[in-house]
CSV table of C-alpha atoms in Angstrom, one decimal:
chain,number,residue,atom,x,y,z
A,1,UNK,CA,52.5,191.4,213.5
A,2,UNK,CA,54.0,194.6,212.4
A,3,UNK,CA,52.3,196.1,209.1
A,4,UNK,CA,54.1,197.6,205.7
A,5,UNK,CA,57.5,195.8,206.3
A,6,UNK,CA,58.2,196.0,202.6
A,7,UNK,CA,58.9,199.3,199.9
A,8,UNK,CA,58.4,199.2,196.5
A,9,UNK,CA,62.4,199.2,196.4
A,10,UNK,CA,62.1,195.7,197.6
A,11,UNK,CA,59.7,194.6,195.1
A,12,UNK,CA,61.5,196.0,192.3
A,13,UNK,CA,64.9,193.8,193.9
A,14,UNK,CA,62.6,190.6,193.8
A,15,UNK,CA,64.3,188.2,191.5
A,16,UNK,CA,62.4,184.8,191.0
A,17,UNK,CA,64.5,181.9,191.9
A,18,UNK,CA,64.4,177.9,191.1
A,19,UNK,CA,61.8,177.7,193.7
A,20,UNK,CA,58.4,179.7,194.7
A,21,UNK,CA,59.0,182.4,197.3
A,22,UNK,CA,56.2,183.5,199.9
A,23,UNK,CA,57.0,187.0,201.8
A,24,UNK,CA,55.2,188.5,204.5
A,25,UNK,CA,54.3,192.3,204.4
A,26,UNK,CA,52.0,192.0,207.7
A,27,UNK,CA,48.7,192.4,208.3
A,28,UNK,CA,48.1,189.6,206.5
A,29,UNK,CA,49.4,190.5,202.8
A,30,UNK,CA,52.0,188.0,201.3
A,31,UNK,CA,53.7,188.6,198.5
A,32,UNK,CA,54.0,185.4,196.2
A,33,UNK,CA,57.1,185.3,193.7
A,34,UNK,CA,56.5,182.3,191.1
A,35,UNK,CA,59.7,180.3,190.4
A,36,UNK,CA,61.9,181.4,186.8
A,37,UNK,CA,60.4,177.9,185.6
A,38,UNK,CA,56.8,179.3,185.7
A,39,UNK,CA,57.3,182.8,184.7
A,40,UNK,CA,58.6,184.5,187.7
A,41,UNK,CA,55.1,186.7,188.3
A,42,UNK,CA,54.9,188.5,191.5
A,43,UNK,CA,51.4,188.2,193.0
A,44,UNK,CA,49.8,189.5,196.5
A,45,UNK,CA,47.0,188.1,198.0
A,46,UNK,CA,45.8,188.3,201.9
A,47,UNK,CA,45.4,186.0,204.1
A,48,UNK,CA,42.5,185.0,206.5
A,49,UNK,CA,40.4,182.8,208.1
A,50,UNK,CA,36.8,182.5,207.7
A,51,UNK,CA,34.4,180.1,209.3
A,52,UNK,CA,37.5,178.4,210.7
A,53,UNK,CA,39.0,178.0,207.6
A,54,UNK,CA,42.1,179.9,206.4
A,55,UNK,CA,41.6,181.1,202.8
A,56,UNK,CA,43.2,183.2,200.5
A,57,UNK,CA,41.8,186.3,198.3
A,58,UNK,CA,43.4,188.0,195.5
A,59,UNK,CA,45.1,191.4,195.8
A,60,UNK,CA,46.4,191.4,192.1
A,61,UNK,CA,50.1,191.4,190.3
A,62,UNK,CA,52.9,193.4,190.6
A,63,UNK,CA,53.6,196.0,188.8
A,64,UNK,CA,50.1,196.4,187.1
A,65,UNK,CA,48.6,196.7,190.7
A,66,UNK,CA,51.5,198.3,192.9
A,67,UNK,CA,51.7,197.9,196.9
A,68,UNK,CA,50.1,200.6,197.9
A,69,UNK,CA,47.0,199.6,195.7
A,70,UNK,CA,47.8,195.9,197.1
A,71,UNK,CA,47.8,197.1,200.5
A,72,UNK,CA,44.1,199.3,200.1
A,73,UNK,CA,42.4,195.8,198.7
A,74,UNK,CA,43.7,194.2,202.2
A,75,UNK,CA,42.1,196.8,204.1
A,76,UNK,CA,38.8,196.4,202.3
A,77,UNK,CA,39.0,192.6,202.3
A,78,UNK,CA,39.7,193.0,206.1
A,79,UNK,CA,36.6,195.4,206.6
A,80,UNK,CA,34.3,192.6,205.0
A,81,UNK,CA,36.0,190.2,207.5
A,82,UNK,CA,34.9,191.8,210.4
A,83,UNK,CA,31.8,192.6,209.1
A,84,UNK,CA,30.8,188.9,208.6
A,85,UNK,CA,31.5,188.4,205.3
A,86,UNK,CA,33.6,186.9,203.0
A,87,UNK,CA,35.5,189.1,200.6
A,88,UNK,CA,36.2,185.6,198.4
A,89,UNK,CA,32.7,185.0,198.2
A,90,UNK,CA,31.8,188.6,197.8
A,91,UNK,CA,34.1,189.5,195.0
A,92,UNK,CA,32.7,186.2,193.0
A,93,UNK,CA,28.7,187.2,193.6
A,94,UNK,CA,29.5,190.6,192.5
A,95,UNK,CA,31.1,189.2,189.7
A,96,UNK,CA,28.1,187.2,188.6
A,97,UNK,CA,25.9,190.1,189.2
A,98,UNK,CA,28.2,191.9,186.8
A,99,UNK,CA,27.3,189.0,184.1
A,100,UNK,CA,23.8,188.9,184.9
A,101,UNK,CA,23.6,192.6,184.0
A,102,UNK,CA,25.6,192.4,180.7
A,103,UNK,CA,23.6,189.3,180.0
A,104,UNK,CA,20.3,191.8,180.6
A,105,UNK,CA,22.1,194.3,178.2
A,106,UNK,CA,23.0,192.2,175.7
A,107,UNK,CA,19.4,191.0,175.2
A,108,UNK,CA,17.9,195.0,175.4
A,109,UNK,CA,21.4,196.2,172.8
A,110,UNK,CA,19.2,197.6,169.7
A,111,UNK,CA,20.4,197.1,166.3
A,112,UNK,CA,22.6,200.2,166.5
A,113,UNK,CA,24.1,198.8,169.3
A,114,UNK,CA,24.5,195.9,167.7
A,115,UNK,CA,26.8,197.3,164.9
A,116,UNK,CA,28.4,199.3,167.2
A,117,UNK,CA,29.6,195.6,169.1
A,118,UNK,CA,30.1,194.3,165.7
A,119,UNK,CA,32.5,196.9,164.6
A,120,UNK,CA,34.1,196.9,168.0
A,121,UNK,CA,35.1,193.2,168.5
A,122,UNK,CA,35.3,192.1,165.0
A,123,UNK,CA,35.4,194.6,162.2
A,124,UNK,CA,38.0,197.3,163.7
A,125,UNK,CA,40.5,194.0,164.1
A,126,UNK,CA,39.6,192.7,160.6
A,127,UNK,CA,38.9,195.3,157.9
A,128,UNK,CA,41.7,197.6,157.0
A,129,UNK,CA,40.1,201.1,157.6
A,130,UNK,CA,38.9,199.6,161.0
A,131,UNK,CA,35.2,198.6,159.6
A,132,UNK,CA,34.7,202.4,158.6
A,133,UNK,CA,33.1,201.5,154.9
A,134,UNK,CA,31.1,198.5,156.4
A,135,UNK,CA,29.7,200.5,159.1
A,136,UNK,CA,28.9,204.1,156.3
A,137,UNK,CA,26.7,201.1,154.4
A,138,UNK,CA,25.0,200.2,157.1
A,139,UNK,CA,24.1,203.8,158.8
A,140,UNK,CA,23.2,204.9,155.8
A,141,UNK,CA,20.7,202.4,154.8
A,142,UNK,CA,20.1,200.1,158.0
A,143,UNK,CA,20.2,202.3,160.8
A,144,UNK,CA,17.8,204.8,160.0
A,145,UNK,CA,15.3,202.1,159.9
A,146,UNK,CA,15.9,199.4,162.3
A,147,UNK,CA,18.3,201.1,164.7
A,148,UNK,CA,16.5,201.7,167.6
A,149,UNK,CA,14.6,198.4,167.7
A,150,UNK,CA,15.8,196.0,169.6
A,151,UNK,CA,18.6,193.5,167.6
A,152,UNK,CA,16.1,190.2,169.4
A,153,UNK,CA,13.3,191.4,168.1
A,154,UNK,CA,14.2,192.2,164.3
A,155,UNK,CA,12.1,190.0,162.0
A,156,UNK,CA,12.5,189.0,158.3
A,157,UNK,CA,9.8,191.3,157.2
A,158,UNK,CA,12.2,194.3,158.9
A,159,UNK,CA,15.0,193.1,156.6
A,160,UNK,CA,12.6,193.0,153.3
A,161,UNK,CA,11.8,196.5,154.3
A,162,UNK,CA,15.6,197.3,153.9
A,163,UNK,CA,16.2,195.5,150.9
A,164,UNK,CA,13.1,197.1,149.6
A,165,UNK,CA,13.8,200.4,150.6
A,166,UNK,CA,17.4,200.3,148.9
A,167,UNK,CA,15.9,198.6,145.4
A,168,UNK,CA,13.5,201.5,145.2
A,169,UNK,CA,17.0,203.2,144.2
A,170,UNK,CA,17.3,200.3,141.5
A,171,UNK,CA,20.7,199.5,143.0
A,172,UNK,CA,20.4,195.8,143.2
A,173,UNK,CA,24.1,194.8,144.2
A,174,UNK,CA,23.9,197.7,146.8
A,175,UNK,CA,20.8,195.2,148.0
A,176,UNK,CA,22.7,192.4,148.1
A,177,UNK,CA,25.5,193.7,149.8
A,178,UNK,CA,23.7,194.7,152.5
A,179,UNK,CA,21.8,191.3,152.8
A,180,UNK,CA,25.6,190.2,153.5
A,181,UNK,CA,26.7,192.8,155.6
A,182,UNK,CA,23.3,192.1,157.6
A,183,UNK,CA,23.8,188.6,157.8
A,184,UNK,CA,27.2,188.5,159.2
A,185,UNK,CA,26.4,191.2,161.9
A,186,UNK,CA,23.3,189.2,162.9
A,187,UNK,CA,25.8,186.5,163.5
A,188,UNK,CA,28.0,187.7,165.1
A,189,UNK,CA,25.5,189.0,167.8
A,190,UNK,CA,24.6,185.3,167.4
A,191,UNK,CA,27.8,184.2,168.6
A,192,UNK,CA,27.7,187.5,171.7
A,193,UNK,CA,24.2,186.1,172.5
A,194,UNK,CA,22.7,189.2,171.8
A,195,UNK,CA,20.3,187.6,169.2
A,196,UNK,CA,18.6,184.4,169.5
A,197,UNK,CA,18.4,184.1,165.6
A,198,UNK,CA,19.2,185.5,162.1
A,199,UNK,CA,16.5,187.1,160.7
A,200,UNK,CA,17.9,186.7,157.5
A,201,UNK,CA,18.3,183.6,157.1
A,202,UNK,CA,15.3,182.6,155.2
A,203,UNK,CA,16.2,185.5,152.6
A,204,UNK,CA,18.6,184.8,150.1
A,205,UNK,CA,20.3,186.9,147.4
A,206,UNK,CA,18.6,185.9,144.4
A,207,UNK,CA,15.1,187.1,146.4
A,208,UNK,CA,16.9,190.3,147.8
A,209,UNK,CA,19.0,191.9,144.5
A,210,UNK,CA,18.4,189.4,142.7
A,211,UNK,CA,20.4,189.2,139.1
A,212,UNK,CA,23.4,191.8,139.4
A,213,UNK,CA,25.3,193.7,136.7
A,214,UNK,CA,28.4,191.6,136.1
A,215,UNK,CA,30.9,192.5,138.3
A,216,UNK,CA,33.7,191.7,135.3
A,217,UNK,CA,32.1,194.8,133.1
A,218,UNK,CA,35.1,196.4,131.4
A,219,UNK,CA,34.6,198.9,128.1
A,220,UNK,CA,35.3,198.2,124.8
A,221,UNK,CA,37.6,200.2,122.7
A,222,UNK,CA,34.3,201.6,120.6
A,223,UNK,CA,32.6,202.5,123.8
A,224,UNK,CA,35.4,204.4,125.2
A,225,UNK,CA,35.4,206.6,122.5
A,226,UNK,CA,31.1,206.6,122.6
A,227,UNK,CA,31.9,207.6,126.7
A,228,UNK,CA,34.3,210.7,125.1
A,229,UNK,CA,31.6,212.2,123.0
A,230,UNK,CA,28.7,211.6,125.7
A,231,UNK,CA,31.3,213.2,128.6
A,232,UNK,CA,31.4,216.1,126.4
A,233,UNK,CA,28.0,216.6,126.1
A,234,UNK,CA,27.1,216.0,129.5
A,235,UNK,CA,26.4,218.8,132.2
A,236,UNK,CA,29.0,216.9,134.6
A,237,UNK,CA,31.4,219.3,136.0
A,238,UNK,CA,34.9,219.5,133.5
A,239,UNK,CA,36.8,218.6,137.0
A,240,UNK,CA,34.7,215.4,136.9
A,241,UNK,CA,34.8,214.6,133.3
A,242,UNK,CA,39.0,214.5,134.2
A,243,UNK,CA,38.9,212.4,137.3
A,244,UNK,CA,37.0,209.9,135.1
A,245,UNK,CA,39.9,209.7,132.4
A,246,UNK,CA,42.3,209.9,135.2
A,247,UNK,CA,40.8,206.7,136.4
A,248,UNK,CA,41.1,205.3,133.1
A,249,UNK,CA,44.6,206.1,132.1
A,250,UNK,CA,46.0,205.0,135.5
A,251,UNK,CA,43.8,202.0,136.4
A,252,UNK,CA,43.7,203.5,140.1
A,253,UNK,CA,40.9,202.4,142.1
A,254,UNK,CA,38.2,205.4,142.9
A,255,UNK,CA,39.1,205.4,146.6
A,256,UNK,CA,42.5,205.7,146.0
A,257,UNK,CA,42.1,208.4,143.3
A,258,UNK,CA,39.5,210.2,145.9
A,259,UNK,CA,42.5,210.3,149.0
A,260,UNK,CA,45.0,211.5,146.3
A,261,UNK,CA,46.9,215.1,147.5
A,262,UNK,CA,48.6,217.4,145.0
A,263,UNK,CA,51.7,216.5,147.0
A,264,UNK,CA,51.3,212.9,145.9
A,265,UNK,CA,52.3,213.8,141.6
A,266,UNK,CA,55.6,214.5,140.9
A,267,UNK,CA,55.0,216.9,138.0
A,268,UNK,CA,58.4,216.8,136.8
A,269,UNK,CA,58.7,213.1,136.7
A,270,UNK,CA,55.4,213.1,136.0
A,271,UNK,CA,54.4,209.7,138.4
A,272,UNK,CA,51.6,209.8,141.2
A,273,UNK,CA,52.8,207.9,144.1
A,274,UNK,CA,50.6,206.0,146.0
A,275,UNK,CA,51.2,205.8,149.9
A,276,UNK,CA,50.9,202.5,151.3
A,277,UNK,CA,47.7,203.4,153.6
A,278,UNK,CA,46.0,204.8,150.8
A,279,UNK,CA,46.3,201.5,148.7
A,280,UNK,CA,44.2,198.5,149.0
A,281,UNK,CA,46.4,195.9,149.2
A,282,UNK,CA,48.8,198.1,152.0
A,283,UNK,CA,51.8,198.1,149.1
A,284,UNK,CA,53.2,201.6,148.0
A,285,UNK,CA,52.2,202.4,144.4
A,286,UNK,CA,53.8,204.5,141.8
A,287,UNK,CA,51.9,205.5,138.5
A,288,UNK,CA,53.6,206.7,135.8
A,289,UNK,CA,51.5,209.5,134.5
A,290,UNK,CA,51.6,209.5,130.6
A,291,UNK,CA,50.9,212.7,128.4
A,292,UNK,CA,47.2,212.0,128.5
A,293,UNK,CA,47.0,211.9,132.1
A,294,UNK,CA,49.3,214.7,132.7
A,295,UNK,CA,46.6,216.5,130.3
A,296,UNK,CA,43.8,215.4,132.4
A,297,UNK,CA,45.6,216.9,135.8
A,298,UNK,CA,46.4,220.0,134.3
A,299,UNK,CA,42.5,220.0,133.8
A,300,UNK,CA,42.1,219.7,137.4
A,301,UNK,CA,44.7,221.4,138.8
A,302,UNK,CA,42.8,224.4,137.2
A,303,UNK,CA,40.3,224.0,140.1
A,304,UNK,CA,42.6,223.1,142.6
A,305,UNK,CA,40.9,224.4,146.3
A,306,UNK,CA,42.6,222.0,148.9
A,307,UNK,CA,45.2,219.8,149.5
A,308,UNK,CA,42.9,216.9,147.4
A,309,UNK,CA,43.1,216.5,143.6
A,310,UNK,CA,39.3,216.0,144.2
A,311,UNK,CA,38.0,218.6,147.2
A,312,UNK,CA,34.6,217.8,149.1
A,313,UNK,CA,32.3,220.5,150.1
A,314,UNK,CA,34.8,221.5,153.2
A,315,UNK,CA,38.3,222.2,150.4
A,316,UNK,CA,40.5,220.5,153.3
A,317,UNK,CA,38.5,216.6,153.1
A,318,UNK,CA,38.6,214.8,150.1
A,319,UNK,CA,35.4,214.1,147.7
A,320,UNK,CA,33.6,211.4,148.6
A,321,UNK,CA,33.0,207.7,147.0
A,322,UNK,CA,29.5,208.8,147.4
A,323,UNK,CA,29.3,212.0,145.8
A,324,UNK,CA,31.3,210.8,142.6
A,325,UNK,CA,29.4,207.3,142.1
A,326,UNK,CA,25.9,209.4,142.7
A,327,UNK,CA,27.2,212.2,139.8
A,328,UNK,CA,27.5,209.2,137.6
A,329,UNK,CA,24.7,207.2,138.4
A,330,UNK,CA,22.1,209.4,138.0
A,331,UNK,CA,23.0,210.1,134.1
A,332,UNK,CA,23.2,206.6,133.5
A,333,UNK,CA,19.8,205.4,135.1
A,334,UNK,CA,17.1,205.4,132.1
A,335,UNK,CA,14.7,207.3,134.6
A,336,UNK,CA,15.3,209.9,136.7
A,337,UNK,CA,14.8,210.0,140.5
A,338,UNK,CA,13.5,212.4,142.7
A,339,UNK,CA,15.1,215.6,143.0
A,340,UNK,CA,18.0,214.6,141.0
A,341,UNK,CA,19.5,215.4,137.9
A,342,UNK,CA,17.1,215.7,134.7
A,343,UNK,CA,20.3,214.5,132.8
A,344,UNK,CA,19.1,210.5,133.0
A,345,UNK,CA,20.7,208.4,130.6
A,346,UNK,CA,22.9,210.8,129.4
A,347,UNK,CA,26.3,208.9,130.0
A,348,UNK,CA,24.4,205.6,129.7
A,349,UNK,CA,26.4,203.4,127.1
A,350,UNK,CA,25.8,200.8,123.9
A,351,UNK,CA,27.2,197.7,126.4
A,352,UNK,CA,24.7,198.8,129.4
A,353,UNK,CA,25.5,200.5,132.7
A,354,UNK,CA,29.0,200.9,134.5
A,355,UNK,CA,30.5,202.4,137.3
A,356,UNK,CA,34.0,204.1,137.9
A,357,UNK,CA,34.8,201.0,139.5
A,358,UNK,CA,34.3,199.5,136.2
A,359,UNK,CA,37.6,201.5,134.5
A,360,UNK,CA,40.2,199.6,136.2
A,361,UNK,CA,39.2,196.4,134.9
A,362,UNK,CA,38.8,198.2,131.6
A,363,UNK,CA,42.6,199.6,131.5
A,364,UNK,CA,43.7,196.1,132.4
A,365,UNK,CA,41.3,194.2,129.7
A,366,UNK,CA,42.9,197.3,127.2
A,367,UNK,CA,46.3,197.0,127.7
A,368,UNK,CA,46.0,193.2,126.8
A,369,UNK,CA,44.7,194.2,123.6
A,370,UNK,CA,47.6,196.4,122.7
A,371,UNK,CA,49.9,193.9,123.6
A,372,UNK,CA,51.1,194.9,126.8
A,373,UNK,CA,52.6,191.6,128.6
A,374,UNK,CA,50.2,190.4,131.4
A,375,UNK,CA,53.1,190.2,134.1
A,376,UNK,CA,53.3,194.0,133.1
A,377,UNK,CA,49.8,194.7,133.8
A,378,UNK,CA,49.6,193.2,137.1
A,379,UNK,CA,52.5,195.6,138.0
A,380,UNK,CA,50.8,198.5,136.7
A,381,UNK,CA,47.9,197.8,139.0
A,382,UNK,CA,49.6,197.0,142.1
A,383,UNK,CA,48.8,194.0,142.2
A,384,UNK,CA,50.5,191.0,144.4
A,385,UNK,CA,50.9,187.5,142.9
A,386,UNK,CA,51.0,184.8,145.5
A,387,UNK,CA,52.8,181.5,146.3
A,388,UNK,CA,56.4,180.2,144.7
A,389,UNK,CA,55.5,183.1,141.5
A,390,UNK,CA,55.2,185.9,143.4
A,391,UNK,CA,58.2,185.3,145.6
A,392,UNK,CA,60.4,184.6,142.5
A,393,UNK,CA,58.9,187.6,140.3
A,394,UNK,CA,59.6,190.6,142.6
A,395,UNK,CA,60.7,192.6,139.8
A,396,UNK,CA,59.1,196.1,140.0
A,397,UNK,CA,59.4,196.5,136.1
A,398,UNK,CA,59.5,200.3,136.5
A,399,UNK,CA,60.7,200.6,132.5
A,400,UNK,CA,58.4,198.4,131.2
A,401,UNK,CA,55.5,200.2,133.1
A,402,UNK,CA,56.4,203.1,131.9
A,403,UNK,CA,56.3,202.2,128.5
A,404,UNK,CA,53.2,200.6,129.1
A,405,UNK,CA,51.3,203.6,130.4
A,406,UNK,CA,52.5,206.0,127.9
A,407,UNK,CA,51.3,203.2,124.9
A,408,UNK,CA,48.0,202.6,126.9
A,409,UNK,CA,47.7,206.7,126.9
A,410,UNK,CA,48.5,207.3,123.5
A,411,UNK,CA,45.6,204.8,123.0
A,412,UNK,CA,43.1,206.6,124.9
A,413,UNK,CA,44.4,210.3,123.3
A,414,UNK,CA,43.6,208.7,119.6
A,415,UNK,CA,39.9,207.4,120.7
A,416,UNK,CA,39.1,210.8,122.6
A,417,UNK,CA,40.1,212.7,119.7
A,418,UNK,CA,37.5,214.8,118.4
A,419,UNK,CA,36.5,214.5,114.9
């Protein structure tokens, strides 16, 4: 039988019809066209007999595998043929030989491999920035110890000397997050059969952390003015000091203050806009910049090195989450670490500790109490209100925010105000 009766011309005039169609290109391939009904696929497969029995193996689907390709697999299958074996069979024991050694892998993957998986099949598809501030966390406190052992053979007393390692920095919710992140990435290798167990299991947060600082901190009006007088003091860079108030004033979240460009503030209308990938929630944002926070930029502007209101080391990347939360940690800790700043305790407040996470909540908690409308508030921070409220209540309330930031910085002028 004649060989390469068809051209690609033909398969790319193939229509399927009400009923399957079989074509013959010789030499054994036949091309397969699957009726409307059933999607109307085009397959090719060559045909053979074996040990007296005619069988059929797979040459793959038109167009991903195109005739030329289809016609190379015949050849091989062909060779096996007259070789005395069994291309069906062969293709399927190479297959299993192909699970046997991811199966092998799986069990040898070591805990960095393990993330890697876990960032790969789960957290790139399920976190916003693609599992980037998950997998930071863990590299920076999990990986240097545990990553090159093997993910089977991490024990409980392994994860203490995590947890332990981290509460030496007296970050206790820092301890409990990674319990968590630990946790679900031991689980998930669970589920991949890369582990045989959770190691954490038997550790819960109460014996990892333990009691955190409330996650609802928020200052009061007295200590925002106490925070004035100690900023002032403090040895913090005056670039700092102004991304701290800018936080304040604008109730922007730290990562979204920290990927902020110059290009971003309208200095005329004097708003900072927000771009949707920069924003948690994946919703455009636009701040209207009162006289206080306008005061606060100039500040910074003053410094200005890159495209970033807030530069890192290299003037074209923007500072760190790190860097900033470090700065202030380390003058609010009653004792100081290691190589770090003398300056303990320095910003350290009458309510206890806080972070710069803590002055969004604070502006929202604020506004209340200078009787800004709550539906007015949630605008102001972006945020989305869900169900049959949300849909109705779409109003973007631009002149009521407005008025509501400049009241709010007015505020925040009179407590700064030095005496």
């Amino acid at each position: 039988m004649a060989e390469n009766k068809l051209t690609d011309k033909h398969l790319r005039n193939l229509k399927p019809a009400d009923a399957e169609q079989t074509i013959g290109d010789g030499g054994g391939l036949w091309i397969r066209v699957l009726p409307a009904a059933k999607g109307g696929a085009i397959n090719f497969y060559y045909r053979y007999t074996f040990n007296g029995k005619e069988r059929r193996y797979n040459c793959g689907t038109y167009p991903d595998t195109s005739l030329s390709q289809a016609r190379n697999r015949r050849n091989e299958a062909r060779k096996l043929v007259k070789s005395g074996i069994d291309p069906t069979q062969h293709e399927e024991t190479a297959k299993a030989n192909r699970s046997a050694a991811q199966a092998l892998e799986r069990m040898e993957k070591t805990v960095e491999g393990l993330l890697d998986d876990w960032k790969r099949v789960y957290l790139s598809a399920h976190r916003k920035d693609g599992g980037a501030e998950v997998e930071a966390a863990m590299r920076r406190d999990v990986i240097p110890l545990l990553g090159k052992m093997r993910a089977r053979d991490v024990k409980l007393a392994h994860v203490n000397q995590v947890i332990d390692r981290v509460l030496e920095r007296g970050v206790r919710r820092t301890a409990n997050v990674l319990l968590s992140l630990m946790r679900q990435m031991f689980r998930h290798g669970l589920g991949r059969s890369i582990v045989d167990t959770d190691p954490t299991l038997a550790l819960s947060k109460k014996q990892a952390g333990g009691k955190e600082t409330p996650v609802d901190r928020n200052l009061s009006f007295d200590e925002i003015a106490e925070l004035s007088a100690k900023l002032a003091a403090s040895d913090l860079h005056e670039k700092m000091r102004a991304a701290i108030w800018i936080l304040l004033a604008t109730g922007a979240r730290i990562g979204e203050l920290l990927k902020a460009r110059w290009a971003d503030i309208n200095e005329r209308e004097k708003t900072w806009t927000i771009p949707a990938e920069n924003s948690k929630n994946g919703r455009p944002h636009l701040i209207h910049l009162s006289a206080f926070a306008m005061k606060q930029l100039k500040t910074m502007k003053e410094y200005k090195d890159g495209p970033f209101l807030l530069s890192g080391r290299d003037p074209d990347t923007g500072m760190s989450d790190k860097t900033v939360s470090k700065a202030i940690r380390d003058r609010i800790r009653k004792e100081p670490l290691k190589k770090r700043t003398p300056r303990s305790g320095t910003l350290l407040l009458a309510g206890g500790e806080w972070s710069p996470h803590d002055l969004r909540r604070t502006m929202a908690s604020r506004m209340g109490d200078v009787g800004i409308e709550p539906h007015v508030i949630e605008r102001c921070l972006n945020h989305v209100q869900q169900g049959i409220v949300g849909v109705y209540q779409r109003q973007e309330y631009m002149k009521e925010r407005k008025a509501a930031f400049e009241t709010w910085g007015r505020k925040l002028a009179s407590l700064t105000k030095r005496k």
